[in-house]
Coordinates of C-alpha atoms in Angstrom, one line a residue:
Chain Q
M1 CA -117.5 31.9 16.0
R2 CA -119.3 33.0 19.0
R3 CA -120.4 29.3 19.6
L4 CA -116.7 28.0 19.3
Q5 CA -115.6 30.7 21.8
E6 CA -118.2 29.4 24.3
L7 CA -117.2 25.9 23.6
L8 CA -113.5 26.7 24.1
Q9 CA -114.2 28.5 27.3
E10 CA -116.3 25.5 28.7
H11 CA -114.0 22.8 27.7
F12 CA -110.6 24.4 28.1
F13 CA -111.5 25.4 31.6
D14 CA -112.3 21.9 32.5
Q15 CA -109.9 20.0 30.4
A16 CA -106.7 21.9 30.6
P17 CA -104.0 19.8 32.3
I18 CA -103.6 22.2 35.1
M19 CA -105.6 23.0 38.2
T20 CA -107.6 26.2 38.0
A21 CA -109.6 28.1 40.4
V22 CA -111.3 31.5 40.6
L23 CA -111.2 33.5 43.8
D24 CA -113.1 36.5 45.0
R25 CA -111.6 39.1 47.2
D26 CA -112.5 37.2 50.4
Y27 CA -110.3 34.4 48.9
R28 CA -113.4 32.0 48.4
I29 CA -113.3 29.8 45.5
V30 CA -116.1 30.8 43.2
E31 CA -115.2 28.6 40.2
A32 CA -112.7 25.6 39.8
N33 CA -112.1 23.0 37.1
G34 CA -112.2 19.2 37.3
R35 CA -108.5 18.9 38.1
F36 CA -108.9 21.2 41.0
R37 CA -111.7 19.2 42.4
Q38 CA -109.9 15.9 41.9
A39 CA -106.8 17.3 43.9
F40 CA -108.8 19.1 46.6
G41 CA -112.4 18.0 46.8
E42 CA -115.5 19.9 46.9
W43 CA -114.6 23.5 46.8
A44 CA -118.0 25.3 46.9
G45 CA -118.1 28.2 49.5
K46 CA -114.7 27.2 50.8
S47 CA -111.6 29.6 51.0
C48 CA -108.3 28.6 49.3
F49 CA -106.4 28.7 52.4
A50 CA -108.7 26.4 54.2
L51 CA -109.1 24.0 51.4
C52 CA -105.7 23.8 50.0
R53 CA -103.5 24.5 53.1
G54 CA -106.0 23.5 56.0
R55 CA -105.6 27.0 57.6
D56 CA -107.8 29.2 59.4
A57 CA -106.4 32.4 58.1
P58 CA -105.0 33.6 54.8
C59 CA -101.3 32.6 54.2
E60 CA -98.3 34.9 54.9
P61 CA -97.4 36.0 52.3
C62 CA -100.4 35.6 50.2
M63 CA -99.9 35.9 46.4
A64 CA -103.6 36.3 45.8
R65 CA -103.8 39.6 48.1
K66 CA -100.7 40.9 46.2
V67 CA -102.5 40.5 43.0
F68 CA -105.6 41.9 44.3
E69 CA -103.8 44.9 45.5
D70 CA -101.8 45.8 42.4
G71 CA -103.4 43.9 39.6
R72 CA -100.1 42.4 38.5
V73 CA -99.6 38.7 37.5
R74 CA -97.5 36.5 40.0
V75 CA -95.6 33.3 39.2
H76 CA -94.1 31.3 42.0
D77 CA -93.5 27.5 42.8
E78 CA -94.6 25.7 45.9
G79 CA -95.4 22.2 47.2
L80 CA -99.1 21.5 48.0
T81 CA -100.7 18.3 49.6
D82 CA -103.8 17.0 48.0
Q83 CA -106.9 15.5 49.9
K84 CA -105.3 12.1 49.5
G85 CA -102.1 13.2 51.3
G86 CA -100.2 13.1 48.0
R87 CA -97.6 15.9 47.8
S88 CA -96.5 17.6 44.6
H89 CA -94.5 20.6 43.4
Y90 CA -96.3 23.1 41.4
I91 CA -95.6 26.2 39.4
I92 CA -98.5 28.7 40.2
R93 CA -99.7 31.6 38.1
V94 CA -102.0 34.1 39.8
A95 CA -103.5 36.6 37.5
P96 CA -106.3 39.3 37.9
L97 CA -109.6 38.9 36.1
S98 CA -110.3 42.5 35.5
P99 CA -112.9 43.6 32.9
S100 CA -110.4 46.3 31.8
P101 CA -107.1 47.9 32.7
G102 CA -107.4 50.3 35.8
E103 CA -110.6 48.8 37.0
T104 CA -110.7 47.0 40.4
T105 CA -109.9 43.5 40.4
E106 CA -113.0 41.5 41.6
F107 CA -111.8 38.1 40.8
I108 CA -108.4 36.5 40.4
I109 CA -107.6 33.1 38.5
W110 CA -105.3 30.6 40.2
M111 CA -103.5 28.1 37.9
A112 CA -101.2 25.5 39.2
S113 CA -99.2 22.8 37.0
D114 CA -97.8 19.8 38.6
V115 CA -94.0 19.9 38.1
K116 CA -93.1 17.2 40.4
E117 CA -91.7 14.8 37.7
A118 CA -89.9 17.6 35.9
T119 CA -88.3 18.9 39.1
N120 CA -87.1 15.5 39.9
L121 CA -85.7 15.0 36.5
V122 CA -83.9 18.3 36.8
R123 CA -82.7 17.5 40.3
E124 CA -81.5 13.9 39.1
N125 CA -79.8 15.5 36.0
W126 CA -78.1 18.1 38.2
L127 CA -76.8 15.4 40.4
L128 CA -75.7 13.0 37.4
F129 CA -73.9 16.0 35.9
E130 CA -72.5 17.5 39.0
K131 CA -71.4 14.4 40.9
A132 CA -70.5 12.1 38.1
P133 CA -66.9 10.7 38.6
C134 CA -65.7 12.2 35.3
Y135 CA -65.1 15.5 33.7
L136 CA -68.2 17.1 32.3
A137 CA -68.5 20.6 30.8
V138 CA -70.9 22.2 28.3
L139 CA -69.2 24.4 25.6
D140 CA -70.6 27.0 23.2
P141 CA -69.4 27.3 19.8
T142 CA -66.6 29.7 20.8
L143 CA -65.2 26.9 23.0
R144 CA -66.3 28.7 26.1
I145 CA -67.3 26.8 29.1
V146 CA -71.0 27.4 29.7
R147 CA -71.2 24.9 32.6
A148 CA -68.6 22.7 34.3
N149 CA -69.2 20.1 36.9
Q150 CA -67.7 19.7 40.3
R151 CA -64.9 17.5 39.2
V152 CA -63.9 19.7 36.3
R153 CA -64.1 22.9 38.8
E154 CA -62.1 21.1 41.5
T155 CA -59.4 19.5 39.2
F156 CA -58.8 22.2 36.6
G157 CA -60.1 25.2 38.5
A158 CA -62.4 25.7 35.5
H159 CA -65.1 28.4 35.6
K160 CA -67.9 29.6 33.5
G161 CA -66.8 31.8 30.5
Q162 CA -63.3 30.3 30.4
F163 CA -62.1 28.8 27.2
C164 CA -61.8 25.0 27.6
F165 CA -58.2 24.8 26.3
E166 CA -57.3 27.5 29.0
A167 CA -59.2 25.6 31.6
Y168 CA -57.9 22.1 30.9
R169 CA -54.5 22.7 29.4
H170 CA -53.3 26.2 30.5
K171 CA -53.1 27.1 26.7
D172 CA -53.8 30.3 24.7
V173 CA -54.8 28.7 21.7
P174 CA -57.3 25.6 20.9
C175 CA -55.5 22.2 21.0
E176 CA -54.4 20.5 17.9
E177 CA -57.3 18.4 16.4
C178 CA -59.6 19.6 19.0
P179 CA -62.6 17.1 19.4
A180 CA -64.9 20.0 20.3
R181 CA -64.3 22.0 17.2
R182 CA -64.7 18.8 15.2
A183 CA -67.8 18.1 16.8
F184 CA -69.1 21.6 16.2
E185 CA -68.1 21.3 12.6
T186 CA -69.4 17.8 11.9
G187 CA -72.3 17.4 14.3
E188 CA -70.8 14.0 15.2
P189 CA -69.3 12.9 18.5
C190 CA -65.5 13.1 18.5
T191 CA -63.0 11.6 20.8
A192 CA -59.3 12.4 21.6
E193 CA -56.8 11.7 24.3
Y194 CA -55.0 14.7 26.0
A195 CA -52.6 15.3 28.8
G196 CA -54.1 18.3 30.8
V197 CA -52.6 20.4 33.6
T198 CA -54.5 20.5 37.0
R199 CA -54.9 23.6 39.1
E200 CA -52.0 22.5 41.1
G201 CA -49.9 22.1 37.9
K202 CA -49.7 18.4 37.7
Q203 CA -50.3 16.3 34.7
A204 CA -53.8 14.7 34.2
D205 CA -54.3 12.3 31.3
Y206 CA -57.9 12.1 30.1
I207 CA -59.7 10.7 27.1
M208 CA -62.4 13.3 25.9
T209 CA -65.5 12.8 24.0
A210 CA -67.1 15.9 22.5
S211 CA -70.9 15.2 22.0
P212 CA -73.3 17.6 20.3
M213 CA -76.2 18.6 22.6
S214 CA -78.5 20.6 20.5
R215 CA -79.1 22.0 17.2
E216 CA -80.5 25.1 15.6
E217 CA -83.4 24.5 13.2
G218 CA -83.5 20.9 13.4
Q219 CA -81.2 18.4 12.2
T220 CA -79.6 20.5 9.6
G221 CA -78.7 23.5 11.7
A222 CA -75.5 24.3 13.5
V223 CA -74.7 22.6 16.7
N224 CA -75.4 25.1 19.5
Y225 CA -73.7 23.4 22.4
L226 CA -71.9 20.4 23.2
I227 CA -70.9 18.3 26.2
M228 CA -67.3 17.5 26.8
M229 CA -67.2 14.2 28.7
A230 CA -63.7 13.0 29.8
T231 CA -62.5 10.0 31.8
D232 CA -59.3 10.4 33.8
V233 CA -56.8 7.8 32.7
T234 CA -53.8 9.3 34.7
Q235 CA -53.7 6.2 36.9
V236 CA -53.9 3.9 33.9
R237 CA -51.1 5.7 32.1
H238 CA -49.1 5.7 35.2
L239 CA -49.5 1.8 35.6
E240 CA -48.8 1.3 31.9
K241 CA -45.7 3.3 32.3
E242 CA -44.7 1.2 35.4
V243 CA -45.2 -2.0 33.6
L244 CA -43.2 -0.6 30.6
D245 CA -40.4 0.4 33.2
A246 CA -40.4 -3.0 34.8
E247 CA -40.2 -4.7 31.3
R248 CA -37.3 -2.4 30.5
L249 CA -35.6 -3.1 33.9
S250 CA -36.2 -6.8 33.2
A251 CA -34.7 -6.5 29.8
V252 CA -31.7 -4.9 31.4
G253 CA -31.2 -7.8 33.7
Q254 CA -31.6 -10.2 30.9
T255 CA -29.2 -8.1 28.8
V256 CA -26.6 -8.3 31.6
A257 CA -27.0 -12.0 32.1
G258 CA -26.6 -12.6 28.3
L259 CA -23.6 -10.2 28.2
A260 CA -21.9 -12.3 30.9
H261 CA -22.6 -15.4 28.9
G262 CA -21.0 -13.8 25.7
I263 CA -17.9 -12.5 27.6
K264 CA -17.3 -15.7 29.2
N265 CA -17.2 -17.4 25.9
I266 CA -14.9 -14.9 24.5
L267 CA -12.6 -15.2 27.6
M268 CA -12.5 -18.8 27.3
G269 CA -11.5 -18.3 23.5
M270 CA -8.8 -16.0 24.6
E271 CA -7.6 -18.4 27.3
G272 CA -7.6 -21.2 24.8
G273 CA -5.5 -19.1 22.4
V274 CA -2.9 -18.5 25.1
Y275 CA -3.0 -22.3 26.2
V276 CA -2.8 -23.5 22.5
M277 CA 0.1 -21.2 21.8
Q278 CA 1.9 -22.1 24.9
S279 CA 1.3 -25.9 24.2
G280 CA 2.8 -25.3 20.7
L281 CA 5.8 -23.4 22.2
K282 CA 6.4 -26.2 24.7
K283 CA 6.3 -28.9 22.1
G284 CA 8.2 -26.9 19.3
E285 CA 5.0 -27.0 17.0
P286 CA 4.9 -23.9 15.1
P287 CA 1.5 -24.6 13.4
K288 CA 0.0 -24.9 16.9
V289 CA 1.4 -21.7 18.0
E290 CA 0.0 -19.9 15.0
R291 CA -3.4 -21.6 15.7
G292 CA -3.3 -20.2 19.2
M293 CA -2.4 -16.8 18.0
A294 CA -5.3 -16.9 15.6
M295 CA -7.6 -18.0 18.3
L296 CA -6.4 -15.1 20.5
S297 CA -6.7 -12.5 17.8
R298 CA -10.1 -13.6 16.8
N299 CA -11.4 -13.3 20.4
V300 CA -9.8 -9.9 21.0
E301 CA -11.6 -8.8 17.8
K302 CA -14.8 -10.2 19.1
I303 CA -14.4 -8.5 22.5
S304 CA -13.8 -5.2 20.7
T305 CA -16.8 -5.6 18.6
L306 CA -18.9 -6.4 21.5
A307 CA -17.6 -3.4 23.3
K308 CA -18.6 -1.2 20.3
N309 CA -22.0 -2.7 19.9
L310 CA -22.5 -2.4 23.6
L311 CA -21.8 1.2 23.3
S312 CA -24.4 1.7 20.4
F313 CA -26.8 -0.3 22.4
S314 CA -26.6 2.1 25.4
K315 CA -26.6 5.1 23.1
G316 CA -29.7 4.1 21.3
T317 CA -31.9 5.0 24.1
V318 CA -33.5 8.2 22.6
P319 CA -35.3 7.5 19.5
E320 CA -35.5 9.9 16.6
V321 CA -39.0 10.2 15.9
S322 CA -40.3 11.2 12.5
L323 CA -43.3 10.0 10.3
V324 CA -42.3 7.1 8.6
D325 CA -43.9 5.0 5.9
P326 CA -43.8 1.4 7.2
N327 CA -43.7 -0.1 3.7
G328 CA -40.9 2.2 2.9
V329 CA -38.8 0.7 5.7
A330 CA -39.6 -2.9 4.5
W331 CA -38.7 -2.0 0.9
E332 CA -35.3 -0.8 2.2
I333 CA -34.6 -4.0 3.9
L334 CA -35.8 -6.1 1.0
E335 CA -33.3 -4.2 -1.2
L336 CA -30.6 -4.4 1.5
Y337 CA -30.7 -8.3 1.8
G338 CA -31.7 -9.1 -1.7
D339 CA -28.1 -10.2 -2.8
M340 CA -27.3 -11.9 0.5
A341 CA -30.5 -14.1 0.2
K342 CA -29.9 -14.9 -3.4
G343 CA -26.3 -15.9 -2.4
A344 CA -27.6 -18.3 0.2
G345 CA -30.2 -19.8 -2.1
V346 CA -32.9 -18.3 -0.3
Q347 CA -36.1 -16.7 -1.9
L348 CA -36.9 -13.3 -0.2
S349 CA -40.4 -12.0 -0.9
R350 CA -42.9 -9.6 0.4
D351 CA -46.4 -9.2 1.4
L352 CA -47.0 -5.5 2.2
E353 CA -50.6 -4.2 2.8
E354 CA -51.1 -1.2 0.6
G355 CA -52.1 2.2 1.8
L356 CA -50.6 1.8 5.3
D357 CA -50.6 5.1 7.2
Q358 CA -47.4 6.7 8.2
A359 CA -46.4 6.3 12.0
P360 CA -44.2 8.3 14.4
M361 CA -41.2 6.0 14.8
D362 CA -37.5 6.0 14.9
H363 CA -36.8 5.1 11.3
G364 CA -33.0 3.9 12.0
G365 CA -34.4 1.7 15.0
I366 CA -37.2 -0.1 13.0
H367 CA -34.8 -0.4 10.0
A368 CA -32.2 -2.1 12.5
C369 CA -35.0 -4.4 13.9
L370 CA -36.2 -5.6 10.6
A371 CA -32.5 -6.1 9.3
N372 CA -31.9 -8.4 12.3
L373 CA -34.9 -10.4 11.8
V374 CA -34.3 -10.9 8.1
S375 CA -30.6 -11.6 8.7
N376 CA -31.6 -14.3 11.4
A377 CA -34.2 -15.7 9.0
I378 CA -31.7 -16.2 6.1
D379 CA -29.4 -17.7 8.4
A380 CA -32.1 -20.1 9.8
C381 CA -32.8 -21.2 6.3
Q382 CA -29.1 -21.9 5.6
M383 CA -29.1 -24.2 8.6
S384 CA -32.0 -26.1 7.1
D385 CA -31.4 -29.0 5.0
K386 CA -34.6 -28.5 3.1
P387 CA -34.4 -27.2 -0.6
G388 CA -36.1 -24.0 -1.8
R389 CA -36.3 -22.1 1.3
H390 CA -38.2 -18.7 1.8
V391 CA -38.2 -15.7 3.8
T392 CA -41.1 -13.4 3.6
V393 CA -41.4 -9.7 5.0
R394 CA -45.1 -8.8 5.7
T395 CA -46.7 -5.5 6.8
R396 CA -50.3 -4.9 7.9
E397 CA -52.6 -3.1 10.1
D398 CA -53.6 -5.4 12.9
G399 CA -56.3 -4.2 15.1
G400 CA -54.9 -0.6 15.7
A401 CA -51.5 -1.9 15.8
L402 CA -48.9 -1.7 13.0
C403 CA -47.6 -5.0 12.3
F404 CA -44.0 -6.1 10.8
E405 CA -43.6 -9.9 10.2
V406 CA -40.6 -11.9 9.0
S407 CA -41.2 -15.6 8.4
D408 CA -38.8 -18.2 7.2
D409 CA -39.3 -22.0 6.5
G410 CA -35.9 -22.7 7.8
C411 CA -34.6 -25.0 10.7
G412 CA -37.0 -23.4 13.4
M413 CA -36.5 -23.6 17.1
D414 CA -37.6 -25.8 19.9
Y415 CA -39.4 -24.5 23.1
D416 CA -36.1 -24.4 25.1
V417 CA -34.3 -22.1 22.6
K418 CA -37.4 -19.9 22.0
S419 CA -37.6 -19.5 25.7
K420 CA -34.0 -18.0 25.9
L421 CA -34.1 -16.0 22.7
F422 CA -34.0 -12.8 24.2
T423 CA -31.8 -13.7 27.3
T424 CA -29.0 -15.2 25.3
F425 CA -26.3 -13.8 23.2
F426 CA -26.2 -15.9 20.0
T427 CA -22.6 -16.1 19.2
T428 CA -22.7 -17.1 15.6
K429 CA -25.2 -14.4 14.5
G430 CA -26.5 -10.9 15.0
V431 CA -24.3 -7.8 15.2
G432 CA -20.6 -8.9 14.7
G433 CA -21.3 -12.2 16.2
T434 CA -22.0 -10.9 19.6
G435 CA -25.6 -11.9 19.7
L436 CA -26.9 -8.4 20.5
G437 CA -29.3 -8.5 17.6
L438 CA -32.4 -9.7 19.1
L439 CA -31.8 -7.9 22.4
M440 CA -31.4 -4.8 20.5
T441 CA -34.5 -5.5 18.4
R442 CA -36.7 -6.0 21.4
K443 CA -35.3 -3.0 23.2
I444 CA -36.2 -0.7 20.2
V445 CA -39.6 -2.4 19.9
Q446 CA -40.3 -1.7 23.6
E447 CA -39.1 1.9 23.1
H448 CA -41.8 2.3 20.6
G449 CA -44.4 0.9 23.1
G450 CA -44.8 -2.3 21.1
R451 CA -44.0 -6.0 21.6
I452 CA -42.3 -8.7 19.7
E453 CA -43.8 -12.2 19.3
V454 CA -42.1 -15.5 18.1
E455 CA -43.9 -18.6 16.6
S456 CA -41.5 -21.4 15.8
L457 CA -41.5 -25.0 15.1
K458 CA -38.5 -27.1 15.1
G459 CA -37.7 -28.1 11.6
E460 CA -40.6 -26.2 10.2
G461 CA -39.7 -22.5 10.5
T462 CA -40.1 -19.4 12.3
T463 CA -42.1 -16.2 12.4
F464 CA -41.1 -13.0 14.3
R465 CA -43.8 -10.5 14.6
I466 CA -43.3 -6.8 15.8
L467 CA -46.7 -5.3 16.9
L468 CA -46.7 -1.5 17.4
P469 CA -50.1 -0.4 18.9
R470 CA -50.4 3.0 17.2
D471 CA -51.7 4.7 20.3
R472 CA -48.6 3.7 22.1
L473 CA -46.1 5.0 19.5
P474 CA -43.7 7.8 20.5
K475 CA -44.9 11.3 20.0
L476 CA -43.5 13.3 17.2
P477 CA -41.1 16.1 18.3
D478 CA -42.6 19.4 18.9
P479 CA -42.9 21.2 16.5
P480 CA -43.5 18.5 14.1
P481 CA -41.1 18.1 11.0
Q482 CA -42.4 19.8 8.0
E483 CA -42.1 17.2 5.3
G484 CA -42.3 13.4 6.0
G485 CA -39.2 13.7 8.0
D486 CA -37.4 10.6 6.7
A487 CA -35.8 9.0 3.8
G488 CA -37.8 6.1 3.8
S489 CA -41.2 7.7 4.0
D490 CA -41.4 8.8 0.2
R491 CA -40.2 5.6 -1.2
E492 CA -42.5 4.5 -4.1
P493 CA -43.0 0.7 -4.6
E494 CA -42.2 0.7 -8.2
R495 CA -39.6 -1.8 -8.2
G496 CA -39.9 -5.2 -10.1
D497 CA -40.5 -8.4 -8.2
G498 CA -38.2 -7.6 -5.5
P499 CA -34.9 -8.9 -4.6
Chain H
M1 CA -13.5 -42.7 35.0
C2 CA -9.8 -42.6 34.7
A3 CA -8.0 -40.1 32.6
E4 CA -5.1 -40.8 30.5
P5 CA -4.6 -43.7 29.4
S6 CA -7.6 -45.8 30.3
P7 CA -7.1 -49.1 32.1
G8 CA -7.2 -51.0 29.0
N9 CA -4.3 -48.9 27.7
R10 CA -6.8 -47.1 25.3
P11 CA -7.0 -43.4 25.6
V12 CA -10.3 -42.1 26.9
K13 CA -12.3 -40.6 24.1
V14 CA -13.8 -37.4 24.8
L15 CA -16.4 -35.6 22.5
V16 CA -16.5 -31.9 22.9
V17 CA -19.8 -30.2 21.7
D18 CA -19.7 -26.5 21.4
D19 CA -20.7 -24.0 18.7
E20 CA -17.7 -22.2 19.3
E21 CA -14.8 -23.5 17.1
D22 CA -12.2 -21.8 19.2
I23 CA -13.5 -23.5 22.5
V24 CA -13.6 -26.7 20.8
E25 CA -9.9 -26.2 19.7
Y26 CA -8.9 -25.2 23.4
L27 CA -10.6 -28.1 24.9
R28 CA -9.2 -30.5 22.3
T29 CA -5.5 -29.2 22.9
V30 CA -5.9 -29.2 26.7
L31 CA -7.3 -32.8 26.7
E32 CA -4.9 -34.1 24.1
D33 CA -2.0 -32.7 26.0
N34 CA -3.2 -34.7 28.9
G35 CA -3.4 -38.0 26.9
F36 CA -7.1 -38.0 25.9
E37 CA -8.3 -38.8 22.4
V38 CA -10.7 -35.9 21.4
E39 CA -13.2 -35.1 18.7
G40 CA -15.2 -31.9 18.3
A41 CA -18.7 -31.2 17.2
L42 CA -20.1 -27.8 16.3
R43 CA -23.6 -28.9 15.8
A44 CA -26.1 -31.2 17.4
D45 CA -26.5 -33.7 14.3
E46 CA -22.8 -33.8 14.1
A47 CA -22.5 -34.6 17.6
L48 CA -25.1 -37.5 17.5
A49 CA -23.4 -38.9 14.4
K50 CA -20.0 -39.0 16.4
I51 CA -21.6 -40.5 19.5
S52 CA -23.0 -43.3 17.5
G53 CA -20.1 -43.9 15.1
W54 CA -17.0 -42.8 17.2
R55 CA -18.5 -44.0 20.5
P56 CA -16.8 -41.6 23.1
D57 CA -16.4 -42.4 26.7
L58 CA -17.5 -38.9 27.6
V59 CA -19.3 -35.8 26.4
L60 CA -18.4 -32.2 27.2
L61 CA -21.7 -30.5 26.2
D62 CA -22.3 -26.8 25.7
I63 CA -25.9 -26.3 27.0
L64 CA -26.7 -23.1 25.0
M65 CA -25.7 -23.8 21.6
P66 CA -27.5 -21.5 19.2
R67 CA -30.6 -22.9 17.2
H68 CA -30.3 -26.2 18.8
S69 CA -30.5 -26.2 22.7
G70 CA -27.8 -28.3 24.4
L71 CA -30.5 -29.5 26.7
S72 CA -32.6 -30.9 23.9
L73 CA -29.4 -32.9 22.6
Y74 CA -28.6 -34.0 26.2
E75 CA -32.3 -35.3 26.4
E76 CA -32.0 -37.1 23.1
I77 CA -28.7 -38.8 24.1
R78 CA -30.3 -39.9 27.6
R79 CA -33.5 -41.2 26.0
D80 CA -31.6 -43.4 23.5
P81 CA -31.0 -46.7 25.5
A82 CA -27.6 -47.2 23.4
T83 CA -26.3 -43.9 24.9
S84 CA -28.3 -43.4 28.1
S85 CA -25.6 -44.2 30.5
L86 CA -22.8 -42.2 28.5
P87 CA -21.2 -39.8 31.0
I88 CA -22.0 -36.1 30.0
L89 CA -20.5 -33.0 31.6
I90 CA -22.7 -29.9 31.0
V91 CA -20.5 -26.9 30.0
S92 CA -22.0 -23.3 29.7
G93 CA -21.2 -19.7 30.5
Y94 CA -24.9 -18.8 30.8
A95 CA -25.6 -20.1 34.4
R96 CA -23.9 -21.1 37.6
P97 CA -23.9 -24.7 38.6
E98 CA -26.7 -24.2 41.2
E99 CA -28.8 -22.6 38.5
F100 CA -28.3 -25.5 36.3
Q101 CA -29.5 -27.7 38.9
K102 CA -32.7 -25.7 39.2
M103 CA -33.0 -25.6 35.3
E104 CA -32.4 -29.4 35.4
S105 CA -35.1 -30.2 38.0
G106 CA -37.5 -27.9 36.2
L107 CA -36.8 -29.1 32.6
L108 CA -35.3 -32.4 32.7
G109 CA -37.0 -33.3 36.0
E110 CA -40.5 -32.9 34.3
A111 CA -39.3 -34.9 31.4
G112 CA -38.1 -37.7 33.7
V113 CA -34.6 -37.6 32.3
P114 CA -31.7 -38.4 34.7
A115 CA -29.4 -35.5 35.8
P116 CA -26.1 -34.9 34.1
D117 CA -22.9 -36.2 35.5
G118 CA -21.5 -32.8 36.3
Y119 CA -21.5 -29.1 35.5
L120 CA -18.5 -26.8 34.5
E121 CA -18.9 -23.0 34.4
K122 CA -17.1 -21.3 31.4
P123 CA -14.4 -20.0 31.5
I124 CA -13.0 -23.5 32.6
S125 CA -9.7 -23.7 34.0
V126 CA -7.6 -26.5 33.0
P127 CA -7.1 -28.1 36.6
V128 CA -10.9 -27.7 37.0
L129 CA -11.6 -29.6 33.9
L130 CA -9.1 -32.3 34.5
D131 CA -10.3 -32.8 38.0
A132 CA -14.0 -33.0 36.9
I133 CA -13.1 -35.7 34.4
R134 CA -11.0 -37.7 36.8
G135 CA -13.8 -37.5 39.5
L136 CA -16.2 -39.2 37.2
G137 CA -14.0 -42.3 37.9
R138 CA -14.4 -41.8 41.6
G139 CA -18.2 -41.1 41.3
K140 CA -19.4 -37.6 40.5
P141 CA -17.0 -35.1 39.3
G142 CA -16.3 -31.8 40.8
G143 CA -18.9 -29.3 40.5
G144 CA -21.4 -32.0 40.2
P145 CA -24.5 -32.4 42.3

């Protein structure tokens, strides 16, 4: 045992990864280890201030003197330059070497560990955290902010000890589906998008990831802290909104152009009615008068329907959002158009992806869109000379977007017609023959943050596809509905083979 | 082109192509009252059949018929050597004549199809219609390029 202690003293002193020296009361170095020699060279008979600092007299203040005076351990940090001119940062511990407490300290031991790398890392981490161009904050399990970076402090006025929901969103209670709470619970990173409130009261949109930072008792313990990292997407959302607005404005312009076309056709029909009637009267041909009357009344009816539909078109600007089962709406359409398809000799079938999640949508609006597309598809089939025509309604999840598709193998369209689909009032179809159907469909789809695509080959058929990215769907009204919220959401697909 | 009746004492034959039955009926009455012989077609295939069978002297063509573009039909008539020189007046409520000309240089120009003989914007008044048809005999009709 005695031998072990001697060995430890001998080897530990020389091999410890710190510089060690022993000083007497005159600050002369009386012993030092290999590392010390490596850094400062031969030490025998030299004073610490001369060797380590190149001074003629002791430093002011001198830690060694204080320890000699009161016998208490001192720890401090300082930068030192070694004999080769290399400068490092050290944590230095100066302790008395006293035989027993109360006795005069004859020697002290001076131990310095190089913390240059660690200090640099700390400084870099601080810079990274503090100056990162995103929101960074460390939270404890009570959701209080332990540390927040400059951007969080400046944007949200957040401070240490504040609840995150208080700082970011001016709320008294944690947010719905709080990513921080989920990350604390699961130990896994969790992401969510929120609209926060800045210290000036402006809206700030951000995408936030809560990532666990440490755990108690290894991998199975609870998460101690987590870091909330958020990217500001206010500008992106702003630009998206501008694009949407521009699309809407453009749709309005196209709607007006299409409307003018529709009205001109009706006007000409009315003029025609009057002309034919006058011509009949002039020539004394009662059947001609009757034909003119019929033309006139048909076109009066048309313009009246157009006016009514325009009214509903303009009124339908506020979607009534509820959680809707996509397949439920598809079933309703299949049921609604079953008889019409059968009567037209068209086979109406379905291909609905099972287990689609509900989505916040305007049930009536999406119903109207699908009704329009299916009605158009049946009509396209009727205009085709091919026997055994089909219309298929499909639903599926398509890369984060909810997809409704209506395909037909009817007459199809050429490029020219396709390019004018949403700019023209189709007078033989749609709502009351005014051709508002596709315009309305596109308007509703855009109000849901989605888009409508058309693929068509003349003589081959057409596919209309409604794509509704789930992250752009309208928000549910606050508070959310208690149960499902719509008639279509609870429908069970337990019918036969469809209409 | 002269209107009613033609120099050979045969009435000028006009084919009216429009998906709106009332418009066909209107133009038929106007033109018949003015001495023309008129046939109507509601669809492109019907129009093509009447062009080859009935052989009209002039076609009034609605450019924006649903499902089958009037422009496609126009192109088809122009590309057929048998009908390539058939006078055609384009009719529509969608665009104004100058817009038609842009459309024509964009769509038809690229396809190398000659321009129509004239444009009429709906609603068409009777004098404008008759002037346009009569104008064909003196060169380009009213409203034409």
